[in-house]
Amino acid sequence: MKIILILTLLFFVTLVQAQDETESYKKRVLESTEIDMLLNYYEQDGENAAVTGGRGTEELQDLSPSIIVSVPLNDDDVLTINGNISAYTSASSSNINPFDGNQPADPFVASSGASKSDMWGNVVGSYSHSSDDRNRMWSANFSVSVEFDYTSFGVGGSYTWLFNEKNTELSLKGNVFIDTWSLIYPYELRQTGGNNFMYLVPGYNPSFTGHTDKGRNSYSFGMSVSQILSSRLVGWLSADVISQQGLLSTPFHRVYFSDREDFFYENFHLADDVERLPDSRLKIAVGGRLNYFVNEWISIRTFYRYYTDDWGIASNTASIEVPVKITDKFTLYPSYRFYNQSAADYFAPYNAHLSTEEYYTSDYDLSEFNANNFGFGISYTDIFTSGHIWKFGLKSIDLKYSNYSRNSKFKASIYSAGVKFVMD
């Protein structure tokens, strides 16, 4: 009897030790705290500003630093905090009130008033949990965004399954954003501004009524599946549906009517109305990727997406990126992206709308256009994090430049830098 008890005790001790060893050797989802520091500088120019009714300078400069901190709470759970700031100077938004500068008002000249610059801030917190076998993962997120003319709150989540010996991955995700606009109108259409211009410009008396709704709600649902097709080829398919309700037009975008008399003050065309768009929009996008591993030095990444919505826009996006590994630590990645879209049903250029229309916009983002984007980047990666700053090892450095242009005389450049640190 004593022998049986001793053997039983040894069995349970061995089982507990085996479980402890299994748990201690279970691969953590994230080994240690990671910090990503990113910096983007963006500049653009064009001559079809929506703020001035589709005709005017679109010059803008934007500096956007961000930091992402990912903290492993245990073997299975990760907490991520993402903070972003965007500080910009915009010639077009300065012309919300073009009359507060030191020079005559002009749609092609930035006003020097207070509205020429502003800042956008965003914080996103997310929590993710992975199952013991790493075949299932769920996540939840919450976000807050604030800018001079709106505030946004968002919640969302996702669920991912891996099966077929981890060769197949299926993901579902959903997000809800609740936004509130501050109803900032073009200066001449405000009650005090409009009354002043009625005296300054004889005959100018627009029949303007402000928006009654300040809210905008967005609901999105997405599904994606990826499949390892061979030792060299990986495929990915996705579908996304977004539904929006509420104030979907921008209150300070001017519109001019061809069947109304034109009124000017200094060199500036006074608005007939502001952009008016439907209070609902349904967007659908389907896309796919194919990534091909040529050899240990070269890969090819391709992407295609088709988009459509009930405002009449249909678009195609196609891109290719070819990472070239030149050493164990350095990779070059040239890229090209092509985009085209049809115009929204409610778009017309500067001074081409009719006052009898129900909806109208002269925002060239909703026009028909083609766009090309050429990019080039270089990446440094050190999986051993041999370089250190205090308690953090340097894992990677990324630098990239992109040149974007449309056939509507719009162009932009993006300069990006990113550094990732890992806590030892």
XYZ file of C-alpha atoms in Angstrom:
424
model
C 0.000 0.000 0.000
C 2.863 2.322 0.866
C 4.499 1.542 -2.463
C 1.266 2.441 -4.310
C 0.977 5.736 -2.398
C 4.612 6.606 -3.131
C 4.226 5.783 -6.828
C 1.019 7.831 -7.000
C 2.717 10.785 -5.309
C 5.688 10.546 -7.687
C 3.287 10.460 -10.651
C 1.545 13.687 -9.608
C 4.835 15.439 -8.803
C 6.172 14.444 -12.229
C 2.937 15.637 -13.904
C 3.082 19.024 -12.159
C 6.756 19.430 -13.075
C 5.980 18.549 -16.696
C 3.161 21.116 -16.766
C 5.443 23.761 -15.276
C 8.108 22.989 -17.851
C 5.529 23.113 -20.672
C 4.231 26.486 -19.473
C 7.700 27.883 -18.961
C 8.671 26.951 -22.522
C 5.465 28.139 -24.144
C 6.400 30.782 -26.692
C 5.180 34.200 -25.634
C 3.104 36.222 -28.063
C 5.456 39.156 -27.469
C 8.778 38.487 -25.803
C 9.377 41.958 -24.366
C 8.154 45.550 -24.510
C 8.503 47.161 -27.929
C 8.498 50.870 -28.745
C 7.931 52.152 -32.290
C 8.720 55.806 -32.927
C 7.504 57.156 -36.279
C 7.792 60.517 -37.985
C 6.084 61.552 -41.219
C 6.444 64.792 -43.112
C 3.824 65.425 -45.807
C 3.556 68.264 -48.276
C 1.097 68.861 -51.102
C 0.113 71.452 -53.650
C -2.650 71.860 -56.203
C -5.174 74.380 -57.497
C -8.590 72.841 -56.771
C -9.193 73.541 -53.081
C -12.629 72.487 -51.846
C -12.576 75.275 -49.237
C -12.695 77.791 -52.075
C -15.202 75.927 -54.232
C -12.841 73.835 -56.387
C -10.543 76.697 -57.430
C -7.655 77.817 -55.252
C -4.431 76.764 -53.608
C -4.206 73.343 -51.936
C -0.777 73.943 -50.435
C -0.310 72.101 -47.134
C 2.551 70.969 -44.899
C 2.069 68.408 -42.164
C 4.430 66.974 -39.530
C 3.129 63.835 -37.800
C 5.067 62.164 -34.980
C 3.648 59.037 -33.360
C 4.671 56.475 -30.783
C 3.429 52.904 -30.344
C 4.152 51.037 -27.113
C 3.379 47.298 -26.964
C 3.615 45.673 -23.532
C 3.343 41.898 -22.912
C 1.173 41.444 -19.818
C 1.899 37.712 -19.706
C 2.528 34.893 -22.199
C -0.824 35.412 -23.945
C -1.889 39.047 -23.536
C -0.539 42.264 -25.037
C -1.522 45.861 -24.298
C -0.763 48.430 -27.030
C -1.007 52.219 -26.784
C -0.733 54.278 -29.969
C -0.414 58.061 -29.724
C -0.405 60.365 -32.769
C -0.093 64.101 -33.322
C -0.480 65.908 -36.624
C 0.596 69.562 -36.788
C -0.202 71.181 -40.122
C -0.190 74.469 -41.961
C -2.824 74.659 -44.686
C -3.260 77.393 -47.246
C -6.715 76.154 -48.198
C -8.130 75.871 -44.671
C -6.696 79.343 -43.933
C -9.236 80.595 -46.475
C -12.181 79.543 -44.330
C -11.776 83.180 -43.409
C -9.687 84.743 -46.197
C -10.362 88.273 -44.931
C -8.337 88.167 -41.693
C -4.891 88.442 -43.314
C -2.646 91.342 -44.193
C -3.147 91.111 -47.973
C -6.228 91.245 -50.224
C -8.251 88.015 -50.027
C -7.426 85.638 -52.884
C -8.219 81.903 -53.328
C -4.653 81.302 -54.549
C -3.040 83.076 -51.589
C -3.039 81.724 -48.040
C -4.598 83.962 -45.452
C -2.263 84.776 -42.575
C -5.070 84.516 -40.030
C -5.603 82.047 -37.198
C -7.124 79.289 -39.337
C -3.914 78.709 -41.337
C -2.607 76.052 -38.917
C -3.943 73.549 -36.441
C -3.231 70.261 -34.709
C -4.912 66.840 -34.710
C -4.441 64.389 -31.849
C -5.326 60.694 -31.603
C -4.882 57.984 -28.976
C -5.709 54.316 -29.547
C -5.567 51.657 -26.863
C -5.887 47.956 -27.733
C -5.784 44.682 -25.829
C -5.191 41.308 -27.476
C -5.341 37.738 -26.144
C -4.042 34.563 -27.811
C -5.044 30.997 -26.949
C -2.479 28.545 -25.581
C -2.109 26.791 -28.935
C -1.873 30.201 -30.739
C -4.668 29.163 -33.091
C -7.124 31.816 -31.885
C -6.717 35.470 -31.010
C -9.159 38.217 -30.106
C -8.570 41.936 -29.615
C -10.490 45.015 -28.498
C -9.655 48.683 -29.055
C -10.791 52.156 -28.060
C -9.797 55.448 -29.716
C -10.210 59.202 -29.245
C -9.442 61.856 -31.884
C -9.689 65.635 -31.591
C -9.237 68.378 -34.190
C -10.367 71.993 -34.454
C -13.656 71.082 -36.136
C -14.541 67.603 -34.846
C -14.217 65.048 -32.043
C -14.303 61.289 -32.613
C -14.692 58.259 -30.347
C -14.218 54.726 -31.614
C -14.522 51.159 -30.354
C -13.777 47.937 -32.163
C -12.547 44.400 -32.033
C -11.355 41.438 -34.053
C -11.196 37.639 -33.894
C -8.691 35.447 -35.745
C -8.565 31.683 -36.301
C -5.585 29.699 -37.560
C -6.160 26.172 -38.792
C -4.957 23.655 -41.356
C -1.695 23.410 -39.387
C -1.539 27.224 -39.314
C -1.466 27.387 -43.115
C -4.864 29.130 -43.205
C -5.913 32.226 -41.296
C -9.421 33.708 -41.061
C -10.061 37.105 -39.451
C -13.184 39.104 -38.640
C -13.119 42.706 -37.466
C -15.591 45.456 -36.658
C -15.381 49.116 -35.641
C -17.771 51.900 -34.662
C -16.860 55.600 -34.771
C -19.034 58.325 -33.268
C -18.025 61.777 -34.532
C -19.264 65.252 -33.665
C -18.646 68.240 -35.918
C -18.143 71.828 -34.874
C -20.182 73.700 -37.463
C -17.618 76.141 -38.831
C -18.860 77.848 -42.000
C -17.137 80.109 -44.541
C -16.786 83.541 -43.007
C -19.085 85.394 -45.414
C -21.949 82.943 -44.675
C -21.893 83.388 -40.921
C -24.569 85.603 -39.482
C -22.302 88.525 -38.565
C -19.981 88.032 -41.543
C -22.875 87.684 -43.975
C -24.581 90.815 -42.690
C -21.338 92.768 -43.037
C -20.871 91.629 -46.616
C -24.446 92.585 -47.465
C -23.325 96.185 -46.875
C -19.832 95.825 -48.339
C -21.013 94.099 -51.533
C -24.357 95.473 -52.822
C -26.732 92.719 -53.908
C -24.952 89.905 -52.036
C -27.619 88.165 -49.962
C -27.203 84.355 -50.051
C -30.170 82.295 -48.888
C -27.981 80.196 -46.584
C -29.252 77.780 -43.935
C -26.856 75.922 -41.679
C -26.814 72.178 -41.079
C -29.143 70.822 -38.431
C -27.107 67.684 -37.693
C -23.680 67.766 -36.030
C -23.128 64.005 -35.756
C -21.585 61.398 -38.024
C -21.582 57.678 -37.211
C -19.491 55.091 -39.071
C -19.855 51.312 -38.798
C -17.383 48.978 -40.478
C -17.127 45.216 -40.801
C -14.305 43.337 -42.463
C -13.345 39.764 -43.211
C -10.071 38.402 -44.537
C -8.532 35.015 -45.228
C -4.904 34.206 -45.952
C -3.512 30.933 -47.258
C -0.002 29.561 -47.645
C -0.272 28.230 -51.180
C 3.243 26.831 -51.464
C 6.644 27.204 -49.898
C 7.085 30.400 -51.930
C 3.571 31.786 -52.426
C 1.100 33.322 -49.943
C -2.365 34.602 -50.897
C -4.753 36.916 -49.046
C -8.346 38.015 -49.749
C -10.434 40.627 -47.940
C -13.851 42.250 -48.001
C -14.926 45.391 -46.112
C -18.289 47.099 -45.702
C -18.638 50.591 -44.213
C -21.933 52.314 -43.460
C -22.044 56.005 -42.548
C -24.916 58.168 -41.348
C -25.193 61.794 -40.342
C -23.374 64.922 -41.519
C -21.149 63.584 -44.309
C -20.378 66.922 -45.960
C -17.772 69.391 -44.715
C -19.404 72.614 -43.415
C -16.662 74.982 -44.651
C -16.429 73.702 -48.243
C -17.814 76.431 -50.520
C -20.036 75.856 -53.567
C -20.810 78.300 -56.390
C -23.891 78.193 -58.664
C -23.699 78.940 -62.372
C -27.308 80.221 -62.371
C -26.629 82.821 -59.668
C -24.911 86.192 -59.993
C -21.271 86.189 -58.908
C -20.175 88.516 -56.104
C -16.569 89.345 -55.222
C -14.862 91.125 -52.382
C -11.256 92.068 -53.091
C -10.089 89.091 -55.240
C -12.326 86.550 -53.528
C -15.505 84.957 -54.874
C -18.137 85.017 -52.102
C -19.879 81.688 -51.493
C -23.378 80.858 -52.701
C -23.667 77.875 -50.336
C -21.670 75.106 -48.693
C -21.226 71.498 -49.742
C -24.420 69.421 -49.391
C -24.223 65.608 -49.540
C -26.599 62.761 -48.604
C -26.770 61.811 -44.932
C -25.932 58.168 -45.631
C -23.219 56.337 -47.543
C -22.479 52.659 -48.083
C -18.950 51.660 -49.080
C -17.823 48.208 -50.218
C -14.262 47.128 -50.970
C -12.825 43.763 -51.964
C -9.148 43.082 -52.432
C -6.382 40.566 -52.572
C -2.637 40.124 -52.168
C -0.117 37.699 -53.602
C 3.336 37.602 -52.059
C 5.983 35.533 -53.823
C 9.315 34.562 -52.312
C 11.752 34.459 -55.244
C 14.815 33.575 -53.184
C 16.459 34.582 -49.939
C 17.241 38.012 -51.396
C 14.151 39.039 -53.393
C 10.402 38.961 -52.752
C 7.476 40.318 -54.770
C 4.393 41.739 -53.053
C 1.329 42.579 -55.132
C -2.038 44.046 -54.168
C -5.348 44.834 -55.891
C -8.572 46.349 -54.525
C -11.912 47.265 -56.084
C -14.095 49.835 -54.319
C -17.633 51.057 -54.914
C -20.205 53.121 -53.041
C -23.746 54.376 -53.453
C -22.552 57.899 -54.273
C -21.464 56.692 -57.706
C -17.733 56.281 -57.076
C -15.953 53.159 -58.314
C -12.204 52.785 -58.021
C -9.317 50.422 -58.692
C -6.072 50.221 -56.756
C -3.092 48.138 -57.855
C 0.358 48.114 -56.290
C 3.621 46.221 -56.348
C 6.556 46.253 -53.957
C 9.841 44.395 -54.497
C 11.937 44.119 -51.328
C 15.581 43.399 -52.177
C 17.784 42.178 -49.353
C 21.282 43.545 -50.023
C 22.864 42.302 -46.765
C 21.735 40.377 -43.708
C 20.572 43.645 -42.151
C 19.704 46.008 -45.019
C 16.728 45.767 -47.385
C 15.701 48.080 -50.211
C 12.035 48.210 -51.213
C 10.983 50.146 -54.317
C 7.202 50.345 -54.840
C 4.568 51.606 -57.267
C 0.843 52.177 -56.768
C -1.791 53.063 -59.374
C -5.252 54.376 -58.503
C -8.227 55.548 -60.548
C -11.808 56.448 -59.693
C -15.012 57.684 -61.264
C -16.673 60.881 -60.065
C -19.377 61.007 -57.424
C -22.875 61.718 -58.706
C -22.871 65.028 -56.835
C -19.564 66.461 -58.073
C -19.130 69.392 -60.415
C -16.147 71.751 -60.786
C -15.917 75.383 -59.757
C -19.025 77.459 -60.478
C -20.758 74.653 -62.407
C -23.528 73.512 -60.044
C -27.151 74.639 -60.313
C -29.025 76.078 -57.354
C -31.914 73.675 -58.061
C -29.793 70.593 -57.269
C -30.389 68.806 -53.978
C -26.786 67.714 -53.421
C -23.564 69.326 -54.618
C -19.822 69.386 -53.982
C -16.724 70.733 -55.716
C -14.302 68.630 -53.678
C -11.855 67.110 -56.190
C -11.361 64.107 -53.895
C -14.809 63.126 -55.216
C -13.991 63.855 -58.857
C -12.818 61.495 -61.587
C -9.028 61.160 -61.585
C -6.021 58.872 -61.984
C -3.126 58.830 -59.535
C 0.381 57.393 -59.478
C 2.514 56.839 -56.414
C 6.206 55.944 -56.614
C 8.038 54.981 -53.471
C 11.461 53.917 -52.326
C 12.575 52.791 -48.893
C 15.470 51.276 -47.009
C 15.208 49.155 -43.891
C 17.794 48.150 -41.302
C 16.942 45.147 -39.092
C 18.979 43.633 -36.276
C 17.181 40.677 -34.692
C 19.891 40.476 -32.029
C 19.433 44.157 -31.034
C 23.168 44.700 -30.646
C 22.790 48.503 -30.537
C 21.409 49.922 -27.264
C 20.018 53.120 -25.841
C 19.752 52.730 -22.060
C 17.690 49.539 -21.486
C 16.368 49.377 -25.032
C 17.900 47.468 -27.933
C 17.628 48.844 -31.451
C 15.646 46.365 -33.562
C 14.985 48.236 -36.811
C 15.196 51.537 -38.691
C 13.018 52.352 -41.718
C 13.286 55.290 -44.103
C 10.915 55.867 -47.027
C 10.029 58.478 -49.625
C 6.835 58.536 -51.722
C 5.899 60.787 -54.627
C 2.167 61.059 -55.391
C 0.535 62.830 -58.344
C -2.921 63.095 -59.924
C -3.880 64.113 -63.418
C -5.782 67.029 -61.827
C -2.570 69.045 -61.173
C -2.356 67.758 -57.603
C 0.938 66.446 -56.232
C 2.300 65.387 -52.866
C 5.461 64.053 -51.235
C 5.764 61.938 -48.105
C 8.949 61.452 -46.085
C 8.792 58.747 -43.400
C 11.171 57.520 -40.700
C 10.603 54.798 -38.136
C 12.663 53.318 -35.311
C 11.775 50.226 -33.239
C 13.271 49.510 -29.824
C 12.943 46.371 -27.694
C 13.374 46.375 -23.934
C 16.029 43.911 -22.780
